[in-house]
mmCIF file of C-alpha atoms and ligand atoms in Angstrom:
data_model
loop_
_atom_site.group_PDB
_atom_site.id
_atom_site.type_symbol
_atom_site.label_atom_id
_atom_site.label_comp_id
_atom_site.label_asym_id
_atom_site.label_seq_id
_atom_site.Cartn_x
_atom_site.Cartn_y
_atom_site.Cartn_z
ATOM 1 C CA UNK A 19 0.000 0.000 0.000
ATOM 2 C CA UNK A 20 1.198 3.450 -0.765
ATOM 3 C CA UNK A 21 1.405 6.212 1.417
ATOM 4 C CA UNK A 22 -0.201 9.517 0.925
ATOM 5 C CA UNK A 23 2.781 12.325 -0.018
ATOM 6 C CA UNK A 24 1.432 14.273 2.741
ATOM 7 C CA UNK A 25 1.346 11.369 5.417
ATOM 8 C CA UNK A 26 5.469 11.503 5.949
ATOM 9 C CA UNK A 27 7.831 12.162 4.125
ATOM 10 C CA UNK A 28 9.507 8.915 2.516
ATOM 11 C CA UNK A 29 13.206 8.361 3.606
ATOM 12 C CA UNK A 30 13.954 7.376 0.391
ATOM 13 C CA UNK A 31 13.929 11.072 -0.327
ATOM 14 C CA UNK A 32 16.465 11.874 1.456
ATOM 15 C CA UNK A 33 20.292 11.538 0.073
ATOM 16 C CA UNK A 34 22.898 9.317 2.021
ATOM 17 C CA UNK A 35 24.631 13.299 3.691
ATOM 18 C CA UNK A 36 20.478 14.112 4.598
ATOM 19 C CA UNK A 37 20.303 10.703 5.902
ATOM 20 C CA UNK A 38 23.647 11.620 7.980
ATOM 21 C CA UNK A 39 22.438 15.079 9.231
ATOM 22 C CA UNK A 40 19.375 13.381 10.634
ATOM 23 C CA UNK A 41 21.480 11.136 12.331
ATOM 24 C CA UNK A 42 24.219 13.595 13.490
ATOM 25 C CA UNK A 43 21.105 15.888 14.694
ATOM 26 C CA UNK A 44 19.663 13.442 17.246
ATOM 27 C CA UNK A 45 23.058 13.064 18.397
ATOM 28 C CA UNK A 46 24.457 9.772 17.049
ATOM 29 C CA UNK A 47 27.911 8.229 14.981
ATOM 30 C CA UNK A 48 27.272 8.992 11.492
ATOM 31 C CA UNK A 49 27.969 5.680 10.921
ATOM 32 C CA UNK A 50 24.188 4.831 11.962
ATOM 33 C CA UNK A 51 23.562 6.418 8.736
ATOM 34 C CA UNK A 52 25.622 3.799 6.636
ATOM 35 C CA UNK A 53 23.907 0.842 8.600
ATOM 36 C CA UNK A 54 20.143 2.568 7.770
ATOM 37 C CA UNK A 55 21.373 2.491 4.008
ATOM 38 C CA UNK A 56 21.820 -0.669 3.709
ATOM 39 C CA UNK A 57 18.981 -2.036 5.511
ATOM 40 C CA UNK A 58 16.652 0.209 2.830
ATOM 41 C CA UNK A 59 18.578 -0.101 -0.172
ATOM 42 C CA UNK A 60 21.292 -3.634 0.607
ATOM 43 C CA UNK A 61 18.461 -5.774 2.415
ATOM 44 C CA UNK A 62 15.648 -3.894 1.222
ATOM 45 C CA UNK A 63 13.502 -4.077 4.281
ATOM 46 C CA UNK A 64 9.689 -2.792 4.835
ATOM 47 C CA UNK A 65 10.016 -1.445 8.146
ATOM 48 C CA UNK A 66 12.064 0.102 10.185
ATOM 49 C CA UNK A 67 11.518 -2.526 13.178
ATOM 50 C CA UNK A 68 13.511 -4.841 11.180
ATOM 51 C CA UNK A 69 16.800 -2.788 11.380
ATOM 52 C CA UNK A 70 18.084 -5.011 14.376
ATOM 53 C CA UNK A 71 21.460 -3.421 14.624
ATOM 54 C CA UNK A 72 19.757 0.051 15.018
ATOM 55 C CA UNK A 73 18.507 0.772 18.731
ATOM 56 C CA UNK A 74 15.330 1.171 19.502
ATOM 57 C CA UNK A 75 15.230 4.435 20.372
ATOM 58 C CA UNK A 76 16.394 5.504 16.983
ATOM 59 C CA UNK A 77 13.892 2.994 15.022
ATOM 60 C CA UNK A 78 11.344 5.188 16.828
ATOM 61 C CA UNK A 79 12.826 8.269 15.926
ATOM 62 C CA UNK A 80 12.819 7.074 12.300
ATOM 63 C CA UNK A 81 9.195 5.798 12.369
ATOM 64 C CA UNK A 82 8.161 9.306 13.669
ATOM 65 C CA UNK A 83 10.055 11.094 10.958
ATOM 66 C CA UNK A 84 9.926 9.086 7.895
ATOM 67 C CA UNK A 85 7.636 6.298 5.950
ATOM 68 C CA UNK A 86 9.203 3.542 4.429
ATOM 69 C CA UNK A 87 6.888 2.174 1.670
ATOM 70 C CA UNK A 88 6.891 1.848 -2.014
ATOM 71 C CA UNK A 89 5.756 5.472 -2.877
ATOM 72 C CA UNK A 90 4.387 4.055 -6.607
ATOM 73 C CA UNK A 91 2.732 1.032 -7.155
ATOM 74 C CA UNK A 92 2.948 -0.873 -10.527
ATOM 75 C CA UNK A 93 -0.555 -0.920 -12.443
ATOM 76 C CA UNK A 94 0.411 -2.688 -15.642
ATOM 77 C CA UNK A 95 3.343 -4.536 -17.172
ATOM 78 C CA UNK A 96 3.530 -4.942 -21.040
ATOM 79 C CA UNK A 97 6.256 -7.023 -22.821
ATOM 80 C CA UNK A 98 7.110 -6.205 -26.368
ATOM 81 C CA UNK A 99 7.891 -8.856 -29.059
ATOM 82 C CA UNK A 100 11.690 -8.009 -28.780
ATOM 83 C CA UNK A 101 11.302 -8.261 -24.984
ATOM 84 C CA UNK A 102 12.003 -4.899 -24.325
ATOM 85 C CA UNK A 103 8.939 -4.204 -20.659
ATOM 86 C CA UNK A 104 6.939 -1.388 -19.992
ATOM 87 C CA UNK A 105 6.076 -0.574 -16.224
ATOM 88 C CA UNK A 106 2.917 1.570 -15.986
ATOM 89 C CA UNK A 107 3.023 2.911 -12.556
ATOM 90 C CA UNK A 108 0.517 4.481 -10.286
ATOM 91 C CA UNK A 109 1.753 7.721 -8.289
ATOM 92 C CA UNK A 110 0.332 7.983 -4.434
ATOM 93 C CA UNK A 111 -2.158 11.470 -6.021
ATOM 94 C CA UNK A 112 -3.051 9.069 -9.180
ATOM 95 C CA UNK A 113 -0.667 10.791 -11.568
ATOM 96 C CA UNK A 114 0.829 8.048 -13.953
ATOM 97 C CA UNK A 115 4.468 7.057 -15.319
ATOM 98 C CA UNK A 116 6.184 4.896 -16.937
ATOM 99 C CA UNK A 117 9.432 3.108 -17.101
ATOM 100 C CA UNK A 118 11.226 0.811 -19.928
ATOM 101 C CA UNK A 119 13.110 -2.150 -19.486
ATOM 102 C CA UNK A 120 15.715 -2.700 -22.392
ATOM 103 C CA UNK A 121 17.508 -6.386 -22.447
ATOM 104 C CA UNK A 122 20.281 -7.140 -23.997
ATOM 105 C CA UNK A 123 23.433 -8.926 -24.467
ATOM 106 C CA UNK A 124 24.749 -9.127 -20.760
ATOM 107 C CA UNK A 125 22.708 -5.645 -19.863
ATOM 108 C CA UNK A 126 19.528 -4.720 -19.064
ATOM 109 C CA UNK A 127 19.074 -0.899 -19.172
ATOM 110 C CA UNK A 128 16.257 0.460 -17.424
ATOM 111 C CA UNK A 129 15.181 3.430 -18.957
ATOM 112 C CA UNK A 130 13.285 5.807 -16.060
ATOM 113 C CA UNK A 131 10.708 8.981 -16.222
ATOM 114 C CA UNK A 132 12.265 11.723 -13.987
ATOM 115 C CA UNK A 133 9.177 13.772 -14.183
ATOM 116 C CA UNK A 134 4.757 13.613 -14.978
ATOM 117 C CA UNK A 135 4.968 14.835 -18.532
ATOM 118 C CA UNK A 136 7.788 17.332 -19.406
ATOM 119 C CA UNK A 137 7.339 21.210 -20.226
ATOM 120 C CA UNK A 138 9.990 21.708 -23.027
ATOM 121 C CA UNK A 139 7.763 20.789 -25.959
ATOM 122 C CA UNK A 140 10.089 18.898 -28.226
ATOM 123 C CA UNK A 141 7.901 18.419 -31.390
ATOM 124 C CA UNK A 142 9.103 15.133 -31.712
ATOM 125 C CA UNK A 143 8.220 13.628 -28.299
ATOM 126 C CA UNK A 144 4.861 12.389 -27.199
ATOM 127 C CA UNK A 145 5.676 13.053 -23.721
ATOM 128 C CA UNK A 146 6.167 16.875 -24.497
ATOM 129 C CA UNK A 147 2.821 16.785 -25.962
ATOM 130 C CA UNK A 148 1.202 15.929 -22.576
ATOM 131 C CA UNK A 149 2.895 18.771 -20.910
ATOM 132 C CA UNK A 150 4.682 19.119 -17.747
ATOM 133 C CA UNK A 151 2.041 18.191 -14.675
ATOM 134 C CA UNK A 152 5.050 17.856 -11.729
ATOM 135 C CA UNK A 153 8.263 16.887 -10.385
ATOM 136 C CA UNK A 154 8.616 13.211 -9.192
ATOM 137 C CA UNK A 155 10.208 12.926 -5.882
ATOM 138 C CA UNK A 156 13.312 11.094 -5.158
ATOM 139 C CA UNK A 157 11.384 8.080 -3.654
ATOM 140 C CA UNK A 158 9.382 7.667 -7.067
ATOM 141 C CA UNK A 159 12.527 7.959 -9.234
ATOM 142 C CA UNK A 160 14.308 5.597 -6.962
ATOM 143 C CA UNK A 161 11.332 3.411 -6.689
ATOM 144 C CA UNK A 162 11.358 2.648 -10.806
ATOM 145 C CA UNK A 163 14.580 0.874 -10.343
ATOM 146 C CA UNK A 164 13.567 -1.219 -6.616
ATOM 147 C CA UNK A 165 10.872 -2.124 -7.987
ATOM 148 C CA UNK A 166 11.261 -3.432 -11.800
ATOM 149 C CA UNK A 167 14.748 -4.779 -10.171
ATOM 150 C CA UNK A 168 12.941 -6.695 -7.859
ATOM 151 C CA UNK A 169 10.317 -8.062 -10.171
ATOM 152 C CA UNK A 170 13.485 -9.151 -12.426
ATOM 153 C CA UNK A 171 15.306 -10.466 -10.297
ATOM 154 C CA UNK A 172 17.672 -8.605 -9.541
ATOM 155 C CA UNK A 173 19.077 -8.212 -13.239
ATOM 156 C CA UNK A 174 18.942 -4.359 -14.280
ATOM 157 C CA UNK A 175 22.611 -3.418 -15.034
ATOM 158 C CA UNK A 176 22.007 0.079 -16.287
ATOM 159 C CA UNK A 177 20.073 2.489 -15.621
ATOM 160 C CA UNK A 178 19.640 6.365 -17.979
ATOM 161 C CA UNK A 179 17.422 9.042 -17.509
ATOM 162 C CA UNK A 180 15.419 9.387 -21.107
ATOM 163 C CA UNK A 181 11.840 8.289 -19.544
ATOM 164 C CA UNK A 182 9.516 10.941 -19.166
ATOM 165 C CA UNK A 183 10.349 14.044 -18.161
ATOM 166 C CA UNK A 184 13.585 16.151 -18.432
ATOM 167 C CA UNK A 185 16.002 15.459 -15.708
ATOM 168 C CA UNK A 186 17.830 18.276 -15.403
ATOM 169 C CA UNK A 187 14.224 20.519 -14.874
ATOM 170 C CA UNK A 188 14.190 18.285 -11.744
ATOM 171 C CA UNK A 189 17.951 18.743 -10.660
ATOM 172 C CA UNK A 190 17.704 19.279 -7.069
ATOM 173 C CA UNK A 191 15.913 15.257 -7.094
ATOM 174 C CA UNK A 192 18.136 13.821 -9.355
ATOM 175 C CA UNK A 193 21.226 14.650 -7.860
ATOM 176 C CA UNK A 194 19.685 12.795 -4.507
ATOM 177 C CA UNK A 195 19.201 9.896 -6.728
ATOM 178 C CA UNK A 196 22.167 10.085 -7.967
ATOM 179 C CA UNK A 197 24.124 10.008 -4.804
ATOM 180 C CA UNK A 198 21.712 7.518 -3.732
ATOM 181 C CA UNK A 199 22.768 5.696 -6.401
ATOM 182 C CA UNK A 200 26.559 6.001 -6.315
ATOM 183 C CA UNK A 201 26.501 5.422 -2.613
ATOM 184 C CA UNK A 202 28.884 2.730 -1.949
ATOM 185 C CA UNK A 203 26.684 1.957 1.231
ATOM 186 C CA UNK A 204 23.721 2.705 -0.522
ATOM 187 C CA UNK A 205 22.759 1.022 -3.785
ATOM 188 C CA UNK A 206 26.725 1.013 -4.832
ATOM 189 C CA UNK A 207 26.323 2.139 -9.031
ATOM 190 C CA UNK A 208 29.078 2.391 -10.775
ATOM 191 C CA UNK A 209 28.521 5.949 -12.403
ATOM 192 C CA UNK A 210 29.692 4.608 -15.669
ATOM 193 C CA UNK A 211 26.324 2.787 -15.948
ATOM 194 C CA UNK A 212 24.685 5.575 -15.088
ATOM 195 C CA UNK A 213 23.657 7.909 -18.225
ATOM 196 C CA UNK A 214 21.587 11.289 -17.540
ATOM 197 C CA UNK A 215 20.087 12.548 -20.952
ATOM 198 C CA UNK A 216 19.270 16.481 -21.365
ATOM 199 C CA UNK A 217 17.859 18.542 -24.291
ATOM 200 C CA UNK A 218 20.162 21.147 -22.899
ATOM 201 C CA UNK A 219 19.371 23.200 -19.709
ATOM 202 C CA UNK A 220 22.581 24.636 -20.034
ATOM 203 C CA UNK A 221 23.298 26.291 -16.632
ATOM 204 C CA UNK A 222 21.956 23.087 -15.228
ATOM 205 C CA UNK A 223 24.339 20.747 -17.278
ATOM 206 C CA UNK A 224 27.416 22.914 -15.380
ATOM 207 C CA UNK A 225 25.621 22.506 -11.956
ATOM 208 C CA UNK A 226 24.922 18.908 -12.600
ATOM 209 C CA UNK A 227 28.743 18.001 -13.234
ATOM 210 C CA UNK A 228 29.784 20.291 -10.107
ATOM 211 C CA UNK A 229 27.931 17.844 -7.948
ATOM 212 C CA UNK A 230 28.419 14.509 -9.674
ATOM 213 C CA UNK A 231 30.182 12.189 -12.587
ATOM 214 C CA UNK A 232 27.755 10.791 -14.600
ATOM 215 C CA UNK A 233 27.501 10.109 -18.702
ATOM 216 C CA UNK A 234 25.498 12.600 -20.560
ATOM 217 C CA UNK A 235 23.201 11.841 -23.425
ATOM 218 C CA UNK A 236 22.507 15.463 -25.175
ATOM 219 C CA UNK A 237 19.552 15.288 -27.153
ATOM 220 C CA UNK A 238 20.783 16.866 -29.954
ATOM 221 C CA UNK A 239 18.611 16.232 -33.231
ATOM 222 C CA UNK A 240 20.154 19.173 -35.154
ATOM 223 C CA UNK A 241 22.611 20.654 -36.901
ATOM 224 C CA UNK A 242 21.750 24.101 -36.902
ATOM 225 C CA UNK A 243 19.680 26.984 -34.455
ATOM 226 C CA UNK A 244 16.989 27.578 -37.401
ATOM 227 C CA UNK A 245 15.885 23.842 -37.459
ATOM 228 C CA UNK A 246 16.709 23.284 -34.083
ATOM 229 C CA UNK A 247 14.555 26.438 -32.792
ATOM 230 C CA UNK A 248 11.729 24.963 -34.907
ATOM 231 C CA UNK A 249 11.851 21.359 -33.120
ATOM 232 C CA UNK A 250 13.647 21.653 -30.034
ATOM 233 C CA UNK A 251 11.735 24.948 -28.500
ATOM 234 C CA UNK A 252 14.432 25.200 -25.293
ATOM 235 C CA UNK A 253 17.132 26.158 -28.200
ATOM 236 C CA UNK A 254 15.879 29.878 -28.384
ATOM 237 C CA UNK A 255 17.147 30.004 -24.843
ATOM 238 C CA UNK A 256 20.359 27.849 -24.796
ATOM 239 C CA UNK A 257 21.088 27.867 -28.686
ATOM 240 C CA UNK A 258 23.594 24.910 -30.170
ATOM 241 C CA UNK A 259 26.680 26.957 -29.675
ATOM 242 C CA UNK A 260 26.736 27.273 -25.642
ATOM 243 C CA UNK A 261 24.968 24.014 -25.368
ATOM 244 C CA UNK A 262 28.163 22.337 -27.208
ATOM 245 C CA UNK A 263 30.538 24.795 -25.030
ATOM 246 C CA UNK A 264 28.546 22.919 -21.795
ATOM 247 C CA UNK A 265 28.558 19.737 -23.474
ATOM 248 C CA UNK A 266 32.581 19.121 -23.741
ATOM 249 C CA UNK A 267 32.900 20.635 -20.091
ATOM 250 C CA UNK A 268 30.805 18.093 -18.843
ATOM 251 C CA UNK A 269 32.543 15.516 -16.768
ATOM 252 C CA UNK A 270 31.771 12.030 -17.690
ATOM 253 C CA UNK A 271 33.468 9.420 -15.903
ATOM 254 C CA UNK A 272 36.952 7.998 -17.053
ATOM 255 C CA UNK A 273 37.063 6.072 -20.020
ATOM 256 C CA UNK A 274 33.551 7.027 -21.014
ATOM 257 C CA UNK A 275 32.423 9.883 -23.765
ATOM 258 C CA UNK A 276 30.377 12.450 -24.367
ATOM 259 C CA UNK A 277 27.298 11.068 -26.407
ATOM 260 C CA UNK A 278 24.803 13.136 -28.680
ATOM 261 C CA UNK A 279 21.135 11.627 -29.413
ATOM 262 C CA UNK A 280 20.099 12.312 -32.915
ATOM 263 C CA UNK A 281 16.188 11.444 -33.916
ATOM 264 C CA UNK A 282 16.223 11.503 -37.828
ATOM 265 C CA UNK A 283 13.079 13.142 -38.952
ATOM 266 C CA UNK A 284 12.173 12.120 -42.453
ATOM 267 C CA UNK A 285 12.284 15.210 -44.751
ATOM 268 C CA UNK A 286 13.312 17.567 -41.428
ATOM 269 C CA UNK A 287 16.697 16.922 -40.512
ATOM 270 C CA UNK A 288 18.127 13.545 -42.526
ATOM 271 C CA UNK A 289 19.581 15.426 -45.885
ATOM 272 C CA UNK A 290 23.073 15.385 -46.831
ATOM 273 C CA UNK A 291 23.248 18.647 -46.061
ATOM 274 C CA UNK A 292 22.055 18.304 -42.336
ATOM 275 C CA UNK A 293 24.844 15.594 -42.167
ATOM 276 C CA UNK A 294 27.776 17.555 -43.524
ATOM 277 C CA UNK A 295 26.705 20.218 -41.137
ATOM 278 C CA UNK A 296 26.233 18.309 -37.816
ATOM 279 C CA UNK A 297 29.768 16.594 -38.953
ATOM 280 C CA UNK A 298 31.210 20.340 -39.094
ATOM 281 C CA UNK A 299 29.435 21.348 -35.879
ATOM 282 C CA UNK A 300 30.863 17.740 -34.204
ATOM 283 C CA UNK A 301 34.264 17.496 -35.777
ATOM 284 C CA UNK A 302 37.138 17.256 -33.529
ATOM 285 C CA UNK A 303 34.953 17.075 -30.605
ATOM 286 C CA UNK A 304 35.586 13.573 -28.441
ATOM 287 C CA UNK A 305 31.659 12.069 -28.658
ATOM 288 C CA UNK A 306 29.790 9.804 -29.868
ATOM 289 C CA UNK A 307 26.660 10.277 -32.273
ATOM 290 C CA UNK A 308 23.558 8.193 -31.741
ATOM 291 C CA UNK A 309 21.240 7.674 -34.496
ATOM 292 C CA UNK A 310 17.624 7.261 -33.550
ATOM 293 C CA UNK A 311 15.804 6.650 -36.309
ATOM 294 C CA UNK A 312 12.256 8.352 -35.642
ATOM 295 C CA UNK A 313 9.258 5.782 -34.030
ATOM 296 C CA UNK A 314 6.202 6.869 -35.711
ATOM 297 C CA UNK A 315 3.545 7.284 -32.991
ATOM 298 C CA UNK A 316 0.322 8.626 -33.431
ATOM 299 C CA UNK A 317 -0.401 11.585 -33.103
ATOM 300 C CA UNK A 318 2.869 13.026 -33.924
ATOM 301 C CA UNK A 319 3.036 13.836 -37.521
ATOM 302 C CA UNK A 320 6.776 12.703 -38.109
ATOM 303 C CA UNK A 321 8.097 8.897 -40.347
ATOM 304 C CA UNK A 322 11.032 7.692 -40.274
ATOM 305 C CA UNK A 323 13.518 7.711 -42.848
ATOM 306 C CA UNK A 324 14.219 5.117 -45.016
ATOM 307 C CA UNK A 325 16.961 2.504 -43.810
ATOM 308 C CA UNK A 326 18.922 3.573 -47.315
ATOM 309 C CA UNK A 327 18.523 7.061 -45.472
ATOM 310 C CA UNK A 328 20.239 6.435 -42.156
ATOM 311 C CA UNK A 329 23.373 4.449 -43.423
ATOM 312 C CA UNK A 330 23.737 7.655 -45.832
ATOM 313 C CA UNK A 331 23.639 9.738 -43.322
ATOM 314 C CA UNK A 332 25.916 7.891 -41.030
ATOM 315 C CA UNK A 333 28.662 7.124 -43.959
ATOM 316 C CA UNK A 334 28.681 11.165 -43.959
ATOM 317 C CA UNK A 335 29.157 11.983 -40.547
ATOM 318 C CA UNK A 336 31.346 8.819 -40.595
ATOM 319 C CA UNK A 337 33.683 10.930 -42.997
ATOM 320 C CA UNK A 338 34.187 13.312 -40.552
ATOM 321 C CA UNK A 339 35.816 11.118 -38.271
ATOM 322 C CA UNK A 340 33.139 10.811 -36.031
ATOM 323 C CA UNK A 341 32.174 7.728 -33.891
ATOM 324 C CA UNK A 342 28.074 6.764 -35.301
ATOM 325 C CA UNK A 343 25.841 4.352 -33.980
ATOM 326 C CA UNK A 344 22.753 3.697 -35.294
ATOM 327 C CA UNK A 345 20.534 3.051 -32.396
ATOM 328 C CA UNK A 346 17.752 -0.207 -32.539
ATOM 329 C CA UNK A 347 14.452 0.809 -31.428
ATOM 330 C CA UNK A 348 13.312 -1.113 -29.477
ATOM 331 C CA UNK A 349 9.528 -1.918 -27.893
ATOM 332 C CA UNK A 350 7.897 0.173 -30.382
ATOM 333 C CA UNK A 351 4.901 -2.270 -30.557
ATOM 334 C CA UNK A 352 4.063 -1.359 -26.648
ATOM 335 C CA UNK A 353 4.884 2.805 -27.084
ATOM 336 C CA UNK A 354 7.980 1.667 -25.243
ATOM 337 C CA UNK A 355 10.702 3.436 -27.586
ATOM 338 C CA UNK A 356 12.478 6.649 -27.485
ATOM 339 C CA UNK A 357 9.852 9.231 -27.337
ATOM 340 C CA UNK A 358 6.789 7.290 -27.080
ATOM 341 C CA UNK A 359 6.096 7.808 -23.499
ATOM 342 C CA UNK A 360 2.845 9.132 -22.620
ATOM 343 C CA UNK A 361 1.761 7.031 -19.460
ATOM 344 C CA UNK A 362 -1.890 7.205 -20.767
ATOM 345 C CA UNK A 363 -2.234 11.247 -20.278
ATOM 346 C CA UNK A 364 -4.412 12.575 -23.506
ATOM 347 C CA UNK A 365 -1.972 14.279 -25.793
ATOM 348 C CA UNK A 366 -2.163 17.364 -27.585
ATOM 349 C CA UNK A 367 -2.677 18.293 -30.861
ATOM 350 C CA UNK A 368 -0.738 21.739 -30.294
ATOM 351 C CA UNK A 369 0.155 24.425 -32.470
ATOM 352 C CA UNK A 370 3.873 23.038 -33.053
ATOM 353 C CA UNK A 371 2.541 19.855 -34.054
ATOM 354 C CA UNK A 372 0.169 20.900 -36.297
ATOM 355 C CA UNK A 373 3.625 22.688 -38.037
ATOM 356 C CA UNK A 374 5.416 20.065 -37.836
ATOM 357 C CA UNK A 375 2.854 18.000 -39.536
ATOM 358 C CA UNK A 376 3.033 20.177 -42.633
ATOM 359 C CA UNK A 377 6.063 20.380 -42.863
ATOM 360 C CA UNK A 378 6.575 16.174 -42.959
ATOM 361 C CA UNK A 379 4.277 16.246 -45.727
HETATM 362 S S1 SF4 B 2 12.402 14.881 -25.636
HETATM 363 FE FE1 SF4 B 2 12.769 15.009 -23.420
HETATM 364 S S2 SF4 B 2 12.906 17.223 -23.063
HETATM 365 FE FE2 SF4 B 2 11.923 17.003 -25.054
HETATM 366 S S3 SF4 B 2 9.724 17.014 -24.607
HETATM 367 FE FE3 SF4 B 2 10.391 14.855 -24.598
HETATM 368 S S4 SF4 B 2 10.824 14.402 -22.463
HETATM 369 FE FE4 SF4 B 2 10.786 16.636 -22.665
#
């Protein structure tokens, strides 16, 4: 059962240094803190009563403060025929999102919503259609992973940040969950499996890498400001130039590079010309280049290029010296690939769209 947001707040909210302050404030080791850790995230026990080593003046102290529950609950599990999962899941004030397992060969990436719906209005994205309704909380970002880990036994290897929602609008949260996951005495993440995806807060991509190593994902999709302005709205404010300037400064962790996303729009942004310019924009740069061909999803007016299309346009970029991966969709049957997740919110039929549409015609 799921607790009401306003009940308590969930500890699982709380990053491994609040965990310590609470700790340090009612006048204990701050090595209690380390011990509560792995009890929630090692053991993964439902109560507090069952951390034995803890006294029981402090389990008290916890049960006044904090809940300890699953803050979403799962209301619907799809497998696609590739056996890429989709986890519909309930929020504690009925709000609705959804995470995507990926398997493959010796990984499974789970691919989690960091927000209800998403306000930046990518024309491309279903979820931008729906809008941005709130913030998730710590608890329900962490609670994607506990739970579709548990259900799987234990198997999720990887974990990125390209569900719903755009991460870095929720920064404050996802650098809890971040340290939450990093946490040596907490869930113990290597950040190299770890991949945070951004359509390029700029400011936020700088005060993201002050606080933590992680790989970045920038969702790039264009070559130049014009095109990009017309499908990637937050470019106006943070326009390709700075957000490459961010980009390079970002510190991924060692042995790891800076990736770019790249959704090829039939007739929008797959010409020659768009490749010869994003290999100009990307040349010399250490990065790799995803290509994600587009998943047609109604009611987005987008198709995807042909396949003659994509290995054109990766032979270009190719030329350029740059490292190009053409990236398999995956669970498009279920509205479980790259910018198909709506969670079952009505989407929009919004101006933009109706733009785009004509100009996919
Ligand atoms: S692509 Fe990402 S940032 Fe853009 S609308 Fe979709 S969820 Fe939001």
């Amino acid at each position: 059962m799921i607790r009401n947001l306003k009940e308590s707040i969930n500890i699982k909210d709380l990053s491994p240094k609040e965990i310590e302050k609470f700790i340090t404030d009612n006048g204990l080791e701050p090595f209690r803190a380390r011990q509560i850790g792995k009890w929630i995230y090692g053991k993964g026990v439902p109560s507090f009563d069952e951390m034995t080593d803890l006294s029981k003046d402090l389990r008290e102290a916890l049960k006044g403060a904090f809940s300890l529950g699953d803050s979403i609950e799962l209301s619907e599990e799809q497998m696609s025929k590739d056996g890429t999962k989709k986890y519909l899941f309930r929020l504690s004030d009925g709000n609705q999102i959804e995470s995507v397992l990926i398997p493959d060969k010796g990984r499974h990436t789970l691919c989690i919503s960091s927000q209800v719906g998403c306000s930046l209005g990518c024309t491309f994205c279903l979820t931008g259609t729906v809008g941005r309704i709130r913030n998730l909380t710590p608890s329900e970002i962490l609670d994607q992973y506990l739970l579709v880990n548990r259900i799987n036994g234990g198997t999720v290897t990887n974990i990125v940040f390209m569900g719903m929602g755009e991460p870095l609008d929720n920064l404050d949260n996802l650098v809890r969950v971040l340290k939450t996951f990093t946490d040596p005495n907490y869930l113990a993440l290597s950040p190299r499996r770890l991949t945070v995806s951004t359509s390029g807060l700029v400011p936020k991509m700088k005060e993201l890498g002050d606080q933590i190593s992680v790989n970045l994902a920038v969702s790039l999709n264009a070559p130049t400001d014009a095109l990009r302005n017309e499908i990637m709205p937050i470019n106006k404010r943070y326009p390709i130039k700075e957000l490459i300037k961010a980009s390079v400064k970002f510190p991924v962790p060692t042995r790891k590079t800076l990736m770019f996303e790249y959704v090829l729009l039939k007739g929008v942004n797959d010409s020659d010309k768009d490749a010869y310019d994003l290999g100009k924009l990307l040349s010399g740069i250490n990065c790799k280049v995803n290509l994600i061909p587009f998943n047609e999803s109604q009611p987005l007016p987008y198709r995807s290029p042909s396949r003659e299309r994509v290995l054109g346009f990766q032979e270009i970029l190719m030329s350029f010296g740059i490292n190009v991966r053409i990236r398999k969709s995956r669970g498009r049957d279920i509205l479980g690939a790259c910018g198909q997740l709506a969670a079952e919110y009505p989407v929009r039929n919004t101006k933009k769209s109706r733009r785009a549409n004509e100009a996919a015609v």
